[in-house]
XYZ file of C-alpha atoms in Angstrom:
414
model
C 92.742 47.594 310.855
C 96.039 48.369 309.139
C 94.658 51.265 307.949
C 93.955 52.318 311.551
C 97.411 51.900 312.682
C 99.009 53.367 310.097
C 97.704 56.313 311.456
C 100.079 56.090 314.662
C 103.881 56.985 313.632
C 105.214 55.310 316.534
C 106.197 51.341 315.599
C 104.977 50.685 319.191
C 101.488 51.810 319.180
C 100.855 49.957 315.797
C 101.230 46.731 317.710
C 99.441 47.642 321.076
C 95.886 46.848 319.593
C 96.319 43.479 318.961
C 95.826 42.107 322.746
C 92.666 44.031 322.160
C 91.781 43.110 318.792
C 92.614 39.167 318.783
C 89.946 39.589 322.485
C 87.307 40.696 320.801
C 87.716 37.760 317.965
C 87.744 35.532 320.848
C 84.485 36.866 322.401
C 82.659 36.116 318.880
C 83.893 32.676 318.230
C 82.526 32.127 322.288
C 79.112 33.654 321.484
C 78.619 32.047 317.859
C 79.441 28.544 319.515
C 77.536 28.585 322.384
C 74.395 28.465 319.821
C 72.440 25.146 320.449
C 73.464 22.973 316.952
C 70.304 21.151 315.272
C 70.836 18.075 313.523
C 69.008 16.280 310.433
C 66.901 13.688 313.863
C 65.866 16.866 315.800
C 64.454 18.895 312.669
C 62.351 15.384 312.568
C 61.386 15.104 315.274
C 60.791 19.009 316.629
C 57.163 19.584 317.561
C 57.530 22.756 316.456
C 58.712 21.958 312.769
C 56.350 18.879 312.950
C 53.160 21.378 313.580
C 54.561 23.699 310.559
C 54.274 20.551 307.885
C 51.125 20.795 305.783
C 48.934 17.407 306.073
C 46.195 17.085 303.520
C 42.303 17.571 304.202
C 40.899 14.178 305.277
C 38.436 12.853 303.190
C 34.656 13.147 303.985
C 32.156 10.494 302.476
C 28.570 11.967 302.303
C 26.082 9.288 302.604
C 22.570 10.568 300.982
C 19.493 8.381 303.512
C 15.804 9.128 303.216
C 15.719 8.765 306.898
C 17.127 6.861 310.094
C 16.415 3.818 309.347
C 17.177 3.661 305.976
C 20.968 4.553 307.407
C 20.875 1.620 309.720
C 19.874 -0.661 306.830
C 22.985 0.586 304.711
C 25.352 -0.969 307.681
C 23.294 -4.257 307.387
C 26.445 -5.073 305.373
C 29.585 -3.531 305.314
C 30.930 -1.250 302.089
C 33.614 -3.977 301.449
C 31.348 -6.260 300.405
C 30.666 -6.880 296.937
C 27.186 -7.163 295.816
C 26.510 -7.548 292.719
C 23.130 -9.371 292.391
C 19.956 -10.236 295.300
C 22.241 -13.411 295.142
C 24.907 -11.821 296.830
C 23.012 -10.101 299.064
C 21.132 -12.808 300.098
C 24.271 -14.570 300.804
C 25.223 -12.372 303.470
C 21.793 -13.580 305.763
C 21.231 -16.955 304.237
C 22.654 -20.127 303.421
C 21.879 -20.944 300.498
C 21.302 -24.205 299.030
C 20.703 -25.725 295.555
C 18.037 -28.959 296.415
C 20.181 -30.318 292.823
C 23.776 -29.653 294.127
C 25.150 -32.761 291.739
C 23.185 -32.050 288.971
C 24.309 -30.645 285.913
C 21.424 -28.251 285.278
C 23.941 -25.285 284.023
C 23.629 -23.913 287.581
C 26.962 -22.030 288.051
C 26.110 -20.774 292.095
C 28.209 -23.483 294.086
C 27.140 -22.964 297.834
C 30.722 -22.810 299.940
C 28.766 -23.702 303.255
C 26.250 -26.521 303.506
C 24.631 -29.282 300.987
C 21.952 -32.053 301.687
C 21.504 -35.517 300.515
C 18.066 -36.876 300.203
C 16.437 -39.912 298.486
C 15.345 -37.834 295.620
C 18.791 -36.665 294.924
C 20.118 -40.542 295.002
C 17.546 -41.369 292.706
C 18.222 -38.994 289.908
C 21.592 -39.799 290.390
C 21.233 -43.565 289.472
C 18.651 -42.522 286.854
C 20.987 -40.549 285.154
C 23.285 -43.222 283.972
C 26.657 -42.455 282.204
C 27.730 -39.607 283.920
C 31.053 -40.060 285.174
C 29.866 -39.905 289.128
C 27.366 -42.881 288.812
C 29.561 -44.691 286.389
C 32.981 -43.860 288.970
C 31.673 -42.957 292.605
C 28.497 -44.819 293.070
C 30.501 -47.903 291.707
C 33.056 -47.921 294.150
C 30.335 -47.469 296.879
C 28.671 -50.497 295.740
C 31.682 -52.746 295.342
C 32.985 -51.822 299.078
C 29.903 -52.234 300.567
C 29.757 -55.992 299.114
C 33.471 -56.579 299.932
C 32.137 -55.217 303.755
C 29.858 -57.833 304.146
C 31.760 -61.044 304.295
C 28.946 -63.540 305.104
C 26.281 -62.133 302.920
C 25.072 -64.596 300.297
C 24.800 -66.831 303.320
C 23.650 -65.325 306.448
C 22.391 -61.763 305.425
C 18.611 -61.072 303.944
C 18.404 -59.748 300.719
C 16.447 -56.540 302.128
C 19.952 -56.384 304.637
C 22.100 -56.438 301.800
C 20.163 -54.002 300.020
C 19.908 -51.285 303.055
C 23.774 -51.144 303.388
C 24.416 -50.771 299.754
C 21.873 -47.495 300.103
C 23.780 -46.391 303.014
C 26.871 -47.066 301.473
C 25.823 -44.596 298.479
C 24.349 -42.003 300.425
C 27.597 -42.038 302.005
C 29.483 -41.548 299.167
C 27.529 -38.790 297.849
C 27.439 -37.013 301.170
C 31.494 -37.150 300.680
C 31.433 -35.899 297.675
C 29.518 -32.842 298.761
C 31.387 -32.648 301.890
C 34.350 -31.875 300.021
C 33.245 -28.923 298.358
C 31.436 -27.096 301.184
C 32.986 -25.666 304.274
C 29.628 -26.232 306.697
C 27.974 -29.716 307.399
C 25.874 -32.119 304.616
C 22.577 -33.233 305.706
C 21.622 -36.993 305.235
C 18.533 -38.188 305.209
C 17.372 -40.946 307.715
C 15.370 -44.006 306.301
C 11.591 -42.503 306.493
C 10.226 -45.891 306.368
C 11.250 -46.152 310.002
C 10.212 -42.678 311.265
C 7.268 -44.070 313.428
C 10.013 -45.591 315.774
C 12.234 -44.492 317.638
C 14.478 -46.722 318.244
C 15.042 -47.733 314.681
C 15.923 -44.642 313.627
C 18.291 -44.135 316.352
C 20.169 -47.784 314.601
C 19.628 -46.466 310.890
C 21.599 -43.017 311.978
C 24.542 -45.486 314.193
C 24.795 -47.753 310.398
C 25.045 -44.345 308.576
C 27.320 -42.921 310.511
C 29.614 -46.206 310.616
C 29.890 -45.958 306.840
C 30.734 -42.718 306.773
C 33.690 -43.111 309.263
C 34.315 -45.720 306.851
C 34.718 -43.353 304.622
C 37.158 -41.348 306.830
C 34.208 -38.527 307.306
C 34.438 -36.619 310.598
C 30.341 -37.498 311.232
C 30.196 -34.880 314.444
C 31.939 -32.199 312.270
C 30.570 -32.312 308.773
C 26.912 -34.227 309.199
C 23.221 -33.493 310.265
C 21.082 -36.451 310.346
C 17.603 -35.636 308.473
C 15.043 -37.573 310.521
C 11.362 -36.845 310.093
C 9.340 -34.823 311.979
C 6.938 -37.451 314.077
C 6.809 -37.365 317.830
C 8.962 -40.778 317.625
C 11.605 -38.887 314.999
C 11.650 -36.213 317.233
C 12.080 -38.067 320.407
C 14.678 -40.173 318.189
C 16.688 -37.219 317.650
C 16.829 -35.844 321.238
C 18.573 -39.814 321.927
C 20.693 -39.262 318.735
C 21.738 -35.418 320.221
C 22.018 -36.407 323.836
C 23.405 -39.873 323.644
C 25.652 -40.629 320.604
C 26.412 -36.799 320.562
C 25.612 -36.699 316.467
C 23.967 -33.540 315.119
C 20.458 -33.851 314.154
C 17.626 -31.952 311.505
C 14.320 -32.454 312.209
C 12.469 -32.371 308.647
C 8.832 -32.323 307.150
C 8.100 -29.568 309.861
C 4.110 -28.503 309.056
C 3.358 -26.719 312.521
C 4.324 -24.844 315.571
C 3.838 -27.923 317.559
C 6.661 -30.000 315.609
C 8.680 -26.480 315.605
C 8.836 -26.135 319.575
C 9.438 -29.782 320.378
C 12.359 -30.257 318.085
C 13.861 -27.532 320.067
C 12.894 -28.404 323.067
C 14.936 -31.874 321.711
C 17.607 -29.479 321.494
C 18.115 -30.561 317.711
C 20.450 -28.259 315.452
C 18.044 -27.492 312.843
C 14.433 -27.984 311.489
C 13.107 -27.954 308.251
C 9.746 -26.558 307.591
C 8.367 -26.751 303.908
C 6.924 -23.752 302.207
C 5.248 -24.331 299.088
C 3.808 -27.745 300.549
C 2.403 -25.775 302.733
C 0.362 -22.906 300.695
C -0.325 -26.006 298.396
C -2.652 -27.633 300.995
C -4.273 -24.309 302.284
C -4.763 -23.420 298.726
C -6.887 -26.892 298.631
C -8.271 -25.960 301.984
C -9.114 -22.499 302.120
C -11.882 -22.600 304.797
C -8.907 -24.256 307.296
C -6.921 -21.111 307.576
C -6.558 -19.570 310.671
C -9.458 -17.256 311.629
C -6.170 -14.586 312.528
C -4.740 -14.886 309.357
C -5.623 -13.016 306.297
C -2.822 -13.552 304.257
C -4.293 -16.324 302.558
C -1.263 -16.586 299.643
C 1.469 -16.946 302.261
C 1.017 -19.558 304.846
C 3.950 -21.284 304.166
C 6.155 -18.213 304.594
C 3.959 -17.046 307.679
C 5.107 -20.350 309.397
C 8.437 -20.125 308.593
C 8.853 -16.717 309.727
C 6.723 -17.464 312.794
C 9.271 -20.392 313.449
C 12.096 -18.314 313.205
C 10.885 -15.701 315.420
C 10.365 -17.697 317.960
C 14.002 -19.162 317.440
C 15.269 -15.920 317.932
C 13.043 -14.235 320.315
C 13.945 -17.197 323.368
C 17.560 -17.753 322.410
C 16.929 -20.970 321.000
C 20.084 -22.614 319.397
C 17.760 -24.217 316.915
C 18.444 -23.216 313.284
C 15.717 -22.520 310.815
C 16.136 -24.253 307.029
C 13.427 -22.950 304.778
C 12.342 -25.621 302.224
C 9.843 -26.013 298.880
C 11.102 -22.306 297.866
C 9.071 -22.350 294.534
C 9.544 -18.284 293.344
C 11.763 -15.464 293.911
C 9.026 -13.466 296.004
C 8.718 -16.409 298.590
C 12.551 -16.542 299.209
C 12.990 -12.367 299.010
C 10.351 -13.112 302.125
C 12.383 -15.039 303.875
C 15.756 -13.527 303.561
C 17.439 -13.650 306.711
C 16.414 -17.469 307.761
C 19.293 -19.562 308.712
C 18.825 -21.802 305.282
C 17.211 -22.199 302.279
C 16.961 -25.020 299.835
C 16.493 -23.501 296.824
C 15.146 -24.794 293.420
C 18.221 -23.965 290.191
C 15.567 -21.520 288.719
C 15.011 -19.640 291.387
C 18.761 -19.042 291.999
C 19.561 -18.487 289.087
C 16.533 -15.605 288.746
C 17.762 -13.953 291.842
C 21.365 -13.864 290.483
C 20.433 -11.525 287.751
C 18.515 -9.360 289.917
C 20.146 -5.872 291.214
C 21.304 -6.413 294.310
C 20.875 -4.323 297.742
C 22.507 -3.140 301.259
C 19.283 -3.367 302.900
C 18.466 -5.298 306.035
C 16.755 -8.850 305.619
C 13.258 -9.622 306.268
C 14.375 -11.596 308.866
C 16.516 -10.392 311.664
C 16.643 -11.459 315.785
C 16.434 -7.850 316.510
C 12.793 -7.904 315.030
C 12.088 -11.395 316.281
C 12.851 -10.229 319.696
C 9.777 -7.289 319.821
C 6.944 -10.441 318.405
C 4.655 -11.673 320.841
C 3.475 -15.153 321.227
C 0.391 -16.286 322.507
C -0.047 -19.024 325.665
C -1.388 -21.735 322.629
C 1.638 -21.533 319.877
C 4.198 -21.574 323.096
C 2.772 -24.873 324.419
C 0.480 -26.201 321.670
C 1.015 -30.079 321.131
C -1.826 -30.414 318.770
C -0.176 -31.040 315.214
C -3.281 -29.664 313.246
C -4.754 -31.374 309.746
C -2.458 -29.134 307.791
C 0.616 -30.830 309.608
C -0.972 -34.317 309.902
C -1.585 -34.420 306.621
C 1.554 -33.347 304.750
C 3.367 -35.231 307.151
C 1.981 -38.288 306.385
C 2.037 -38.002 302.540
C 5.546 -36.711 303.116
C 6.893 -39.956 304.411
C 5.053 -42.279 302.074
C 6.431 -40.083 299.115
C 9.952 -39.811 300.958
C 9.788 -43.957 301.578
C 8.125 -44.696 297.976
C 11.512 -42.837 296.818
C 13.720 -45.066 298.825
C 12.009 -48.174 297.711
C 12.702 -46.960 293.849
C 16.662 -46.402 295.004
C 16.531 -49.733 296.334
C 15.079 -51.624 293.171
C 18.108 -49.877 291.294
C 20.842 -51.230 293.554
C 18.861 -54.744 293.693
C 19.641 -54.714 289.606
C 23.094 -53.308 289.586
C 24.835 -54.950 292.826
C 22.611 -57.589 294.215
C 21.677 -58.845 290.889
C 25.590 -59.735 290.162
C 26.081 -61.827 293.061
């Protein structure tokens, strides 16, 4: 610019640019501010920038089925879970539980939902003497219940005395258990009374009374095992209805038993599988004239029992019992329950396990078909009428040992 007016000799037409010159510096400083400024936020948060940004490929999981349904099985469970043995899997469908919960048998499986307390269980407990629960727990029990009965050396029979020293044990064993599982404990009812009603409704109201002794929440954490004759049955519909208590029909043989316990409206029933293929074994020409599979009756019934639970939206739970191998309880997978024996547990914990679909399920339960006869069939059959019978003099037999034990240790010391 000096250069250019240098050129001009006159002193006045040197400065008569600069009007023009410092003009057109204005006009640029007015065009290069009048651009839109972007800050650090709108970079952010520019669509345009935003849809510039590179996002990584998502990643695709391929999923190799042999067909359909084998792709439907694989959701059965979902990929979080860890299975790691038929255990596990089983787990998933099944409660499962050990028919030796207390026993040390080197049985590491601990069931987190549900246990059961029978005579047979009491009775290896006393037998086993030494062990720090029959030498602590059982104890205790026995000591309270003679400290609860004031008047007894007077006014109370000896057979008295002796009943609420059992009930007092069974209640402390059914505490025990209760502490360790999340799901109810069920205690068995006196089966020396199962041919009447109303005594078994006033053995379950004495049970229950020591286990609220025992600060036990008896509608939350119990079901009361009654046996499985019409009078048990029609016991536990009073029990369900009346004192509002939760009930388990048990030694369940046939249809008949199966659809009148839940038409009792009782929580769960308890049919018995190897008792069962024991007596048809014995009595081959009294199987069905329908049914071929002559190894399986036990697990035909129970999967009969639970498709029919599922099939007319019965609240009724299923609890598979007498599970004496690994094949018998893969067949069942699915049920509700299952009382299992340690062996068998501990087999199925060191098989592979599976994301396959149960044998069981109320989707397939829902397509069987029943005929007029096993929907209103009141008939019992020898099969049930049989086992049930030897079941309760075996199940009583067993209380009258338990007894004799407590009439040495408690009664004995009076």
């Amino acid at each position: 610019v000096e250069a250019f007016f240098m050129r001009h000799h006159s002193p006045f037409a040197r400065w008569e640019w600069l009007p023009r010159l410092f003009g057109l510096s204005l006009f640029m400083i007015l065009i290069l501010n009048s651009r839109p400024k972007v800050s650090l936020s709108s970079k952010l948060t520019n669509p345009r920038s935003m849809a510039l940004k590179v996002r990584p490929r998502p990643k695709v999981r391929i999923v190799k089925t042999k067909s359909i349904d084998a792709e439907a099985d694989m959701d059965y469970i979902t990929p979080k879970a860890v299975i790691t043995s038929k255990l596990d899997w089983m787990s998933h469908f099944t409660d499962v539980i050990p028919d030796a919960f207390t026993i040390d048998s080197g049985l590491k499986f601990k069931p987190s939902r549900s246990g059961t307390v029978s005579g047979a269980l009491i009775l290896r407990l006393l037998e086993q003497k030494g062990q720090k629960f029959v030498d602590e727990e059982i104890s205790r029990a026995l000591s309270q219940s003679v400290e609860d009965v004031q008047s007894m050396v007077v006014s109370v029979k000896p057979k008295e005395r002796l009943a609420a020293e059992r009930r007092s044990v069974y209640a402390t064993v059914a505490v025990k258990i209760a502490e360790s599982v999340t799901g109810k404990v069920s205690l068995e009812v006196d089966p020396r009374v199962s041919h009447d009603a109303n005594l078994v409704v006033e053995e379950v109201r004495n049970l229950a009374k020591s286990l609220t002794d025992l600060g036990v929440d008896v509608k939350a954490k119990i079901l009361f095992k009654i046996p499985g004759t019409w009078e048990g049955i029609l016991a536990a519909k009073m029990i369900t209805l009346q004192e509002e208590y939760v009930c388990q029909v048990t030694h369940v043989y046939s249809m008949a038993q199966a659809t009148a316990a839940a038409d009792a409206k009782v929580a769960v029933i308890q049919p018995y599988v190897g008792r069962v293929n024991d007596w048809y074994h014995m009595h081959p020409d009294k199987i069905p004239r329908d049914v071929h599979e002559v190894e399986n009756q036990g697990v035909n019934l129970v999967k009969k029992i639970y498709n029919y639970m599922r099939k007319y939206d019965m609240n009724t739970k299923v609890m598979a019992a007498s599970i004496r191998n690994v094949e018998d309880a893969l067949s069942l997978s699915g049920v509700d329950f299952m009382v299992m024996p340690p062996p068998v547990i501990k087999s199925l914990a060191t098989m592979p396990g599976s994301f396959g679909k149960p044998e069981l399920t109320p989707e397939d339960a829902a397509k069987i078909n029943f005929t007029p006869q096993e929907l209103r069939g009141h008939e019992l059959g020898e099969c049930a009428e049989a086992l049930l019978e030897e079941s309760i003099k075996s199940a009583s037999e067993t209380i009258d040992k338990v007894e004799e034990i407590l009439s040495n240790t408690a009664i004995g010391n009076l």
